[in-house]
XYZ file of C-alpha atoms in Angstrom:
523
model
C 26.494 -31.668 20.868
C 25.205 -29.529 18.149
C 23.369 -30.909 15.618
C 23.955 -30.580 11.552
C 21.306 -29.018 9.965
C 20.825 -27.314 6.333
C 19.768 -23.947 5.965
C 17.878 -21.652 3.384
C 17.501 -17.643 3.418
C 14.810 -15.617 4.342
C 14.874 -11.783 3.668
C 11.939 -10.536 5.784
C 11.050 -6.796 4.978
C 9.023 -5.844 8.301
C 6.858 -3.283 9.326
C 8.414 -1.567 12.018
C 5.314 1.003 12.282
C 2.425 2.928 9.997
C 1.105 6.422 10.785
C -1.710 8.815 9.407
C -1.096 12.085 10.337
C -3.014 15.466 9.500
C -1.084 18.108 9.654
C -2.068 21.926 8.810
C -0.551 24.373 6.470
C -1.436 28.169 6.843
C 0.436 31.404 4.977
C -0.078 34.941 3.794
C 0.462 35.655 0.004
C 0.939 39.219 -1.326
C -0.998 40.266 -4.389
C 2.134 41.213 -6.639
C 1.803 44.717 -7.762
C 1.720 43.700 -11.159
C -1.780 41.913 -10.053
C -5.217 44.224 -9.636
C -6.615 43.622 -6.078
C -8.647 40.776 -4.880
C -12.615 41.675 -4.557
C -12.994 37.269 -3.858
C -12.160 34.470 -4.777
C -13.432 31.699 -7.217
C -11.337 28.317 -6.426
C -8.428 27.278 -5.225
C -6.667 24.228 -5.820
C -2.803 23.061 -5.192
C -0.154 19.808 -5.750
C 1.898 18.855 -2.580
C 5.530 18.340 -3.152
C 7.601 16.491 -0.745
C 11.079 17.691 -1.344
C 12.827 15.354 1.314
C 11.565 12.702 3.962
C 13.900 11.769 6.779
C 13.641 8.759 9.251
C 15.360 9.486 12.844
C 14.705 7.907 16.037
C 10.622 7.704 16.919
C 10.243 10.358 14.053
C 9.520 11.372 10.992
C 10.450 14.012 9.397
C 9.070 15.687 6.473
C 9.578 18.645 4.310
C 7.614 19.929 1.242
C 5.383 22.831 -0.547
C 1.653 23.059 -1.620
C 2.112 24.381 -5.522
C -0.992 26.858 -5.502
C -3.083 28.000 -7.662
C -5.778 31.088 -7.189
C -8.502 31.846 -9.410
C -10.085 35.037 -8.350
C -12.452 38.104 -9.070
C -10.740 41.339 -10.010
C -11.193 44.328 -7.655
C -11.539 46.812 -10.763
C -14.388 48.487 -13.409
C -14.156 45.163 -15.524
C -14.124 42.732 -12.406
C -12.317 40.244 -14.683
C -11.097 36.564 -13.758
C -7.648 36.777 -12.552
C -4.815 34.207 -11.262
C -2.385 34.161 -8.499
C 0.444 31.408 -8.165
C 2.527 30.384 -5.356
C 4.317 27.922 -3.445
C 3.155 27.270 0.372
C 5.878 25.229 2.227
C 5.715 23.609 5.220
C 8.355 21.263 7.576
C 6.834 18.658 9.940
C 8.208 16.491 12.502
C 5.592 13.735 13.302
C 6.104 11.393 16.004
C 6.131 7.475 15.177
C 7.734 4.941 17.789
C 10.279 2.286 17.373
C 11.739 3.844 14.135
C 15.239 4.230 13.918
C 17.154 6.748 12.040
C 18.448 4.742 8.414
C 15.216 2.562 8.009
C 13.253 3.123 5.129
C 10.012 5.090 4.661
C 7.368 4.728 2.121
C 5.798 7.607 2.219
C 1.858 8.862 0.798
C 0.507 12.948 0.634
C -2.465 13.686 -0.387
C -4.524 17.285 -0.124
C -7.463 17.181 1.737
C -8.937 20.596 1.507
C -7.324 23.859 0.652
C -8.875 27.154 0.789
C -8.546 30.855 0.370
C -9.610 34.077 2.798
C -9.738 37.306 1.354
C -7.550 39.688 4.159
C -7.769 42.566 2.373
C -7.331 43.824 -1.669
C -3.546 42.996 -1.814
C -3.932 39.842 0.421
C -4.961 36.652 1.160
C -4.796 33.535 3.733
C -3.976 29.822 2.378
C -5.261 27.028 4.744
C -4.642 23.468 3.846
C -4.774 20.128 4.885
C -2.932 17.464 4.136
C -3.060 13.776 5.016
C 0.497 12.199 5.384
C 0.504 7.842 5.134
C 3.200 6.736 6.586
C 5.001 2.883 6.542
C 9.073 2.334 7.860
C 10.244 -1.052 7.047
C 13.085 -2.478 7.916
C 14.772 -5.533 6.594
C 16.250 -8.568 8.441
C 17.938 -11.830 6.731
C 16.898 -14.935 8.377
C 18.347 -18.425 8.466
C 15.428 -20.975 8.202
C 16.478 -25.087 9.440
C 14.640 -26.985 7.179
C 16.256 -30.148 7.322
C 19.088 -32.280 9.566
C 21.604 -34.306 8.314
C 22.269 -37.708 9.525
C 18.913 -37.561 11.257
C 19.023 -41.231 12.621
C 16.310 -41.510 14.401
C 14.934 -37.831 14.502
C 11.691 -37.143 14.209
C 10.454 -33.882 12.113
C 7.077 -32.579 11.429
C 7.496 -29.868 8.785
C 5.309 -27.853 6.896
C 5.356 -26.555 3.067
C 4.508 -22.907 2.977
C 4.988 -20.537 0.131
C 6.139 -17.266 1.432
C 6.863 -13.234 0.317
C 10.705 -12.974 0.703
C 12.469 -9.543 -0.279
C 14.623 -9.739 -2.992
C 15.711 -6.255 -2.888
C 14.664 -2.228 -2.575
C 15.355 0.769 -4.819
C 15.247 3.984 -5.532
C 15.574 6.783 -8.398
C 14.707 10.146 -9.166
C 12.821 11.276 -13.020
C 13.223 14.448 -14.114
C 10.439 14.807 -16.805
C 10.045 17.838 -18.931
C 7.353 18.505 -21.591
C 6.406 21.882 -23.683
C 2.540 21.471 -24.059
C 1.363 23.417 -26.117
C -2.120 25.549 -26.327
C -4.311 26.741 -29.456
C -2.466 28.727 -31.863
C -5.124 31.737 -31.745
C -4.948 31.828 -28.024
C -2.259 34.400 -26.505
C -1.616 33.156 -22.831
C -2.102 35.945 -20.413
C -2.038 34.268 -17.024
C -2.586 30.631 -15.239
C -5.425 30.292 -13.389
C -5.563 26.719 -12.442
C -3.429 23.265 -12.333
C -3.792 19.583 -11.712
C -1.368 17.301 -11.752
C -1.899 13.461 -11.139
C 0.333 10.015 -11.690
C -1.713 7.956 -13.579
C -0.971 4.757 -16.348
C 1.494 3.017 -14.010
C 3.201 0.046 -15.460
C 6.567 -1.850 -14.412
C 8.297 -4.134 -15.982
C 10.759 -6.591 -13.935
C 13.930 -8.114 -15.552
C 16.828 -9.522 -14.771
C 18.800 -7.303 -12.446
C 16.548 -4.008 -13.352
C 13.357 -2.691 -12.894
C 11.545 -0.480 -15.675
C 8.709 1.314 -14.248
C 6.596 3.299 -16.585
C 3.834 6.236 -16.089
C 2.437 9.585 -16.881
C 1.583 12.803 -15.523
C -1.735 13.856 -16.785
C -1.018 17.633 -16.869
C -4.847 19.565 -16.662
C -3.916 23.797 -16.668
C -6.760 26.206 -16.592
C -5.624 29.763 -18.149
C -6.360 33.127 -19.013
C -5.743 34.523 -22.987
C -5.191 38.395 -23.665
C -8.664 39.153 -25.277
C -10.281 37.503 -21.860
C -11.194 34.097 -22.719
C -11.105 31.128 -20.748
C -9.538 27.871 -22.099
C -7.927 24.977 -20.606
C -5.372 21.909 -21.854
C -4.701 18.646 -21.177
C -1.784 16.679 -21.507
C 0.562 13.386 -20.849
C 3.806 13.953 -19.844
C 5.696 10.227 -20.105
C 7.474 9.222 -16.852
C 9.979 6.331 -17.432
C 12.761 5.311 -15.180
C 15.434 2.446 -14.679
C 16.145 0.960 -10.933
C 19.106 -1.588 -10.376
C 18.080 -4.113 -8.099
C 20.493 -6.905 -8.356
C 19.159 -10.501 -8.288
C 15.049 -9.581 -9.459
C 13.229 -11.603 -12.529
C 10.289 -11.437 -14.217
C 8.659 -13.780 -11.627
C 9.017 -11.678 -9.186
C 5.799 -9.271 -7.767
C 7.044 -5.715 -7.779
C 5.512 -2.702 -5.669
C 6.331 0.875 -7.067
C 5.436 4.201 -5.319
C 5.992 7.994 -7.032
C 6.359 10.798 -5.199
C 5.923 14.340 -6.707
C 9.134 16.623 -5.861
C 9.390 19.753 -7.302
C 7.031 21.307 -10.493
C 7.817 23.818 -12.290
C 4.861 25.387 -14.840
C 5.626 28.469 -16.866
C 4.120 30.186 -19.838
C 6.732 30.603 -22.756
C 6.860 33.522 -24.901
C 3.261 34.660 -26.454
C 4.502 33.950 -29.805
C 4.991 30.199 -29.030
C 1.495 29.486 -28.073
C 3.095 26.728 -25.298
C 3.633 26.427 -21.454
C 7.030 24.524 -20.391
C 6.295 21.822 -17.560
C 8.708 20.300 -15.792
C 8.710 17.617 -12.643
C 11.147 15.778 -10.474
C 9.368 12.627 -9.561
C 10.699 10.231 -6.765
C 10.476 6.577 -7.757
C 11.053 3.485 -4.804
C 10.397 -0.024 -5.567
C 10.045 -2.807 -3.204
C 10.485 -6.288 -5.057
C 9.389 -9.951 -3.775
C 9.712 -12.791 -4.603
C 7.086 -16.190 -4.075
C 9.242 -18.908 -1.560
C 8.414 -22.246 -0.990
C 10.188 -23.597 1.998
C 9.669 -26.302 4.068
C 9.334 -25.508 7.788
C 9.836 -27.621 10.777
C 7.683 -27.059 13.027
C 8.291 -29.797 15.671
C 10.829 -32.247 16.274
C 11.882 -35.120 19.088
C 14.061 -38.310 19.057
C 13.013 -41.319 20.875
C 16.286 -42.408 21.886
C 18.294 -38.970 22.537
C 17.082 -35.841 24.343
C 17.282 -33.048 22.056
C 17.360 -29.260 23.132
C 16.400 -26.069 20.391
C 15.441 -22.479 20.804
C 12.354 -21.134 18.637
C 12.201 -17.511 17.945
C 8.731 -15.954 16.066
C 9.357 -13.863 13.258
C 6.179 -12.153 11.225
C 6.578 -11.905 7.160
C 4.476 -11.652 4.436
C 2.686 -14.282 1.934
C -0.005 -14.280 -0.829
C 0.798 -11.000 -2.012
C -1.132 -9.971 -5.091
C -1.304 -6.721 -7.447
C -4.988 -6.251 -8.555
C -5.955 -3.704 -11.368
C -9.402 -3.306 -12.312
C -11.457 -0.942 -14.314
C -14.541 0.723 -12.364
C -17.478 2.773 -14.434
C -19.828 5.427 -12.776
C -22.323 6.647 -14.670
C -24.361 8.366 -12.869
C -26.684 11.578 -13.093
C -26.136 14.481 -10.608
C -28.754 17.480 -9.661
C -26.888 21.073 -9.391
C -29.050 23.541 -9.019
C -29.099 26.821 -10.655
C -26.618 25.536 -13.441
C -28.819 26.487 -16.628
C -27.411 28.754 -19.585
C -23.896 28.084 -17.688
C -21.115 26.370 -19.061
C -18.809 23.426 -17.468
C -15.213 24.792 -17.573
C -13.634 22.147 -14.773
C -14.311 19.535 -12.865
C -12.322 18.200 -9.640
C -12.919 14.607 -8.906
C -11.180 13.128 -6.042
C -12.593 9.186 -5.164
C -12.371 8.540 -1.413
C -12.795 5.235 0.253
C -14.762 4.934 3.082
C -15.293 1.585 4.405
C -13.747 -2.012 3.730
C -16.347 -4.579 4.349
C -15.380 -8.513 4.221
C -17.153 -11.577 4.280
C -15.854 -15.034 3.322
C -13.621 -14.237 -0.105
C -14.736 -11.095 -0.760
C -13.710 -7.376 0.318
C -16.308 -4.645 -0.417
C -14.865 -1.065 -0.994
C -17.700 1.623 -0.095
C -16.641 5.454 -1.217
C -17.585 8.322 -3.058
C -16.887 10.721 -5.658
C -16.368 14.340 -4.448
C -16.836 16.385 -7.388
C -16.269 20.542 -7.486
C -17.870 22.001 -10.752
C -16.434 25.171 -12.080
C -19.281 27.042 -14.025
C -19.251 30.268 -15.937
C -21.911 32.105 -17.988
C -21.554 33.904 -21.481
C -20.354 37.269 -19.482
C -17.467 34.721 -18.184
C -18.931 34.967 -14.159
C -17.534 32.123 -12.812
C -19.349 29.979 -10.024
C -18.684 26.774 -8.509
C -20.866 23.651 -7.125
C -19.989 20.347 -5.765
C -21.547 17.273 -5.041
C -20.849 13.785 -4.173
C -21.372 10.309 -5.918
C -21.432 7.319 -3.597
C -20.072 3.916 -5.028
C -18.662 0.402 -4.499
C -16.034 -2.059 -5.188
C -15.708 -5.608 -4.884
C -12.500 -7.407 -5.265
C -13.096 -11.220 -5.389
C -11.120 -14.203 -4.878
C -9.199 -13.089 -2.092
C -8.087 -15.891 0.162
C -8.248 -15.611 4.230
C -10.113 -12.066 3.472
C -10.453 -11.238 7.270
C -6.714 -11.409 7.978
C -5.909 -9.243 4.658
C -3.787 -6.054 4.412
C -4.930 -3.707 1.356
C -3.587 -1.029 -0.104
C -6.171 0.671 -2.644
C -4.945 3.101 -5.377
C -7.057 4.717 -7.504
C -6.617 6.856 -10.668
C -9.252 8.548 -12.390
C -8.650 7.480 -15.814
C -11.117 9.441 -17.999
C -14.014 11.464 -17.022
C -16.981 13.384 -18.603
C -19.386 15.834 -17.865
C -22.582 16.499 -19.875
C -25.101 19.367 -18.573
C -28.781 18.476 -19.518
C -32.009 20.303 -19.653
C -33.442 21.077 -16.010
C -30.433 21.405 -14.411
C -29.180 17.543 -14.091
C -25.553 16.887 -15.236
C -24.869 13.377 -16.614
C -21.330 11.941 -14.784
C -19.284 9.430 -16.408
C -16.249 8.623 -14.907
C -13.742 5.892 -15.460
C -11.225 4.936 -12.504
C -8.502 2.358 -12.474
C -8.574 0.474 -8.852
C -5.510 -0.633 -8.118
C -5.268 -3.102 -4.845
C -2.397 -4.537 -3.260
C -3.565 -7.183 -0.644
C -1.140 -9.341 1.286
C -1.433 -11.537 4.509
C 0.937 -10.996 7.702
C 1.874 -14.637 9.003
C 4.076 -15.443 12.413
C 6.324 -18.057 11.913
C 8.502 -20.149 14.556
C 11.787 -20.804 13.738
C 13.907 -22.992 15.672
C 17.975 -22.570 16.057
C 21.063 -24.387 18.193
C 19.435 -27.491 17.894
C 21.694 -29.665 20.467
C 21.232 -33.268 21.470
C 21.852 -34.119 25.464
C 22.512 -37.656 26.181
C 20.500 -40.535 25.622
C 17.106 -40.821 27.024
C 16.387 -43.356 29.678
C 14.854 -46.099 28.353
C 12.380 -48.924 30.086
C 11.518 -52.453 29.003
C 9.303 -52.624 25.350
C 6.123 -52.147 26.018
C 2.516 -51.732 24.375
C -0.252 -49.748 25.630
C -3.228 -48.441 24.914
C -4.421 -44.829 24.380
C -7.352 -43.193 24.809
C -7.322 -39.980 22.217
C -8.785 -36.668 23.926
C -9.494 -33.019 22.703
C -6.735 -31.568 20.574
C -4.479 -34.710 20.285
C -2.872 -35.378 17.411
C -0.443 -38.162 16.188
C 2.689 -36.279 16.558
C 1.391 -34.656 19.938
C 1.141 -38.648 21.411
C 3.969 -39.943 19.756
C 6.080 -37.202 20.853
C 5.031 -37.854 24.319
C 5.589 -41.649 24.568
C 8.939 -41.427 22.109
C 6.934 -43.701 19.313
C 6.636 -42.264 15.513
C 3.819 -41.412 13.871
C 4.529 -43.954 11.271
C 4.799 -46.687 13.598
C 1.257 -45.437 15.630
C -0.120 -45.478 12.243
C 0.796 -49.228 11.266
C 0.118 -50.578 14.217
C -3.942 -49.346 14.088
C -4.179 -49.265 10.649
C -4.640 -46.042 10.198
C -4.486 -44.735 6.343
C -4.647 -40.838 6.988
C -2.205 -39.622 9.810
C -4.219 -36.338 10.448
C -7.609 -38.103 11.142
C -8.139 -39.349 14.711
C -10.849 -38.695 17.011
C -11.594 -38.295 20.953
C -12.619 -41.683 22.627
C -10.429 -43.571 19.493
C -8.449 -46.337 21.080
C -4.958 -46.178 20.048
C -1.930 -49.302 20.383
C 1.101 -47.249 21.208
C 3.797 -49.762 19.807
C 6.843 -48.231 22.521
C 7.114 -46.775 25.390
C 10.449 -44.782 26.348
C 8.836 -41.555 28.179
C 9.898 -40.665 31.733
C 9.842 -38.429 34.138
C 5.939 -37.881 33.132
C 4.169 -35.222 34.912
C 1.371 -35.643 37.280
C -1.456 -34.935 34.714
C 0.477 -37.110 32.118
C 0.307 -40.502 33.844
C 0.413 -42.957 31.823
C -1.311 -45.390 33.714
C -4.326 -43.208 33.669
C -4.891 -44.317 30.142
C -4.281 -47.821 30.460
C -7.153 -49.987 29.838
């Protein structure tokens, strides 16, 4: 007969399977003819765009574009500092088992290198490299038991646990458009140079809807008509709405952007401005803290009772972290005197996650490229590297934590000194999102099957051993804890120890195995 039992809900969002994947992007560009001819290059720097991401069975698949940017030397009498733009794409297939085509992908680019050959005057070859972070989920409801009615008898051992269960996944798309504009007395001739990054990220969570707030810090390098150099930097807001039915304020929110599509073009000379516009992909993922009440274990001392237990894996302590981390540090370039700082690239890579007790270290480094240029504008570039560390505290269970560490390079500044040493001060925004993986055993069809066979009352006496526990021996011998408890006086049921003698105040077991016999503990 099956047993009444109440239920609660579970909404599990699992990882079915994470990939990083390098992949290689390589193409020819044409030196329009309205361009003079290359004699080399200066620097070359790009923005990866993933128009479209598509899951299918034990694949990924993923199409996109490198948004490139060439800064070169002119091949001509006045060798002048020229700029080439274009748009590399690239479709890859990469290979991840157990996905199934309709799951959903989260989905992380990021440029590794890119880098220009000179073929000849009218053209060149683009290599890149980009690394590709991959994570399908896929989302199951579960029913949990976590109690029995008319339990007569029934013995439970249950445990209070707070759990990560999904409340519910979205997904819009931003279109943001800006005109930024430049110093009235410069007339743009040409871009040389662009940088895009997300930065500022803020959500707020509300009832039924999900705000989620950034900016694209817009950084574009370009060329005037009278052959000057000058650069601008601007904001460009990002804000978007995503329906998720059922969400609160309570509830932890994760939110990922994706860059698109950009489109960056000079407007006329006369209005001193360059139109910028992005479509930006927006997913959120939104959890919510559960307290339920697990059983674990159960038996009946007067009825034999059957139950299946499945394992399922889910989430719990899940925590957003944003922190603030300084660098100021000097670095030594050499040959950098009587030149100029016109850019800086600074990309922060983490090494190395170290973790001991509470505590996860982050060991990484600045990679910085200078761009340098003298009074006769003859541009040169340097790089060098500026190791550092981050410690996130107060992190419960460290050794079994899963991180995911963003980091946005808030503000930076560059000072050249006297003798060549440039003083570095750098501000970056670490973002961590840290959450534990825990297996749980559920049980389902719980079923009683007669009565057990009972024998005369009787008392014995128990001799506790390695790894026994209340429950374990009155489980065995169809006692209760409580009952075990009274009858020794014990005051905390989870405190025995081996050799303890125990008063077991009933005895209904049979059909005891060979290395259960009871009368092996009889004294």
């Amino acid at each position: 007969m099956v047993v009444d039992t109440l239920k609660e809900n579970l909404c599990v969002n699992k990882v079915i399977a994470t990939k990083k994947e390098i992949i290689f992007v390589e193409g020819d560009m044409i030196v329009p003819d309205s361009k003079p001819d290359i004699l080399n290059t200066i620097c070359t720097s790009g923005v990866v765009c993933v128009y479209k991401k598509e899951v299918l069975d034990d694949k990924v698949r993923v199409d996109g574009g490198i948004n490139t940017c060439i800064m070169y030397l002119a091949d001509d009498n006045e060798e002048k500092v020229r700029g080439i733009n274009t748009t590399l794409d690239f479709s890859e297939t990469i290979q991840v088992p157990n996905t199934e085509q309709g799951m959903n992908c989260k989905l992380e680019s990021k440029l590794k290198s890119i880098e220009c050959k000179v073929i000849n005057g009218r053209k060149v070859g683009i290599k890149a490299t980009i690394e590709i972070d991959i994570k399908i989920y896929s989302n199951e409801d579960i029913e949990i038991i976590n109690d029995i009615q008319n339990a007569e008898g029934i013995q439970m051992l249950k445990e209070d646990l707070k759990v990560n269960s999904l409340v519910g996944m979205g997904e819009t798309k931003i279109y943001a458009k800006d005109t930024i504009s430049i110093d009235n007395v410069d007339n743009l001739a040409e871009i040389l140079k662009s940088n895009i990054c997300i930065c500022d990220k803020d959500v707020k969570v509300s009832y039924n809807k999900i705000l989620t707030k950034a900016e694209a810090e817009v950084k574009i390098m370009y060329l005037t008509e009278d052959n000057r150099i000058n650069s601008v930097t601007a904001k460009v807001p990002i804000v978007g709405f995503i329906d998720i039915p059922n969400v609160t304020e309570e509830n932890v929110c994760d939110v990922n952007y994706e860059i698109r599509n950009i489109i960056i073009k000079p407007n006329s000379i006369e209005e001193h401005s360059i139109y910028i516009e992005m479509e930006i992909g927006v997913m959120a993922i939104v959890y919510e803290e559960k307290q339920i009440n697990l059983i674990q274990d159960l038996y009946s001392p007067c009825e034999n009772l059957e139950f299946n237990k499945k394992k399922i894996t889910t989430i719990m302590g899940k925590q957003n972290v944003q922190e603030m981390k300084q660098i100021r540090e000097k670095v030594e370039l050499e040959g950098i005197e009587n030149k100029n700082i016109i850019d800086v690239d600074v990309t922060p890579i983490i090494q190395k996650e170290n973790r001991l007790n509470s505590k996860i270290v982050f060991e990484g480094e600045l990679e910085l490229r200078f761009i340098l240029s003298n009074n006769d504008l003859q541009m040169d570039t340097r790089t060098a590297k500026i190791p550092f560390e981050y410690t996130l505290d107060n992190v419960d269970d460290s050794e079994n934590v899963n991180t995911n560490m963003d980091i946005e390079v808030a503000n930076q500044d560059f000072i050249v000194q006297d003798g060549g040493a440039v003083t570095s001060n750098v501000d970056m925004m670490m973002n961590t999102n840290y959450y534990r993986n825990t297996n749980l055993n559920i049980m389902d069809e719980i079923q009683t099957n007669g009565e057990r066979e009972e024998q005369d009352y009787n008392i014995i006496m128990y001799i506790v051993k390695k790894d026994d526990t209340l429950w374990k021996i009155a489980k065995r011998y169809g006692s209760t804890v409580e009952d075990i408890a009274r009858a020794n006086g014990i005051e905390d049921e989870n405190k025995i120890y081996i050799g303890q003698k125990l008063f077991i105040p009933r005895y209904a077991k049979t059909g005891v195995s060979s290395q259960e016999t009871p009368m092996s503990n009889y004294v």
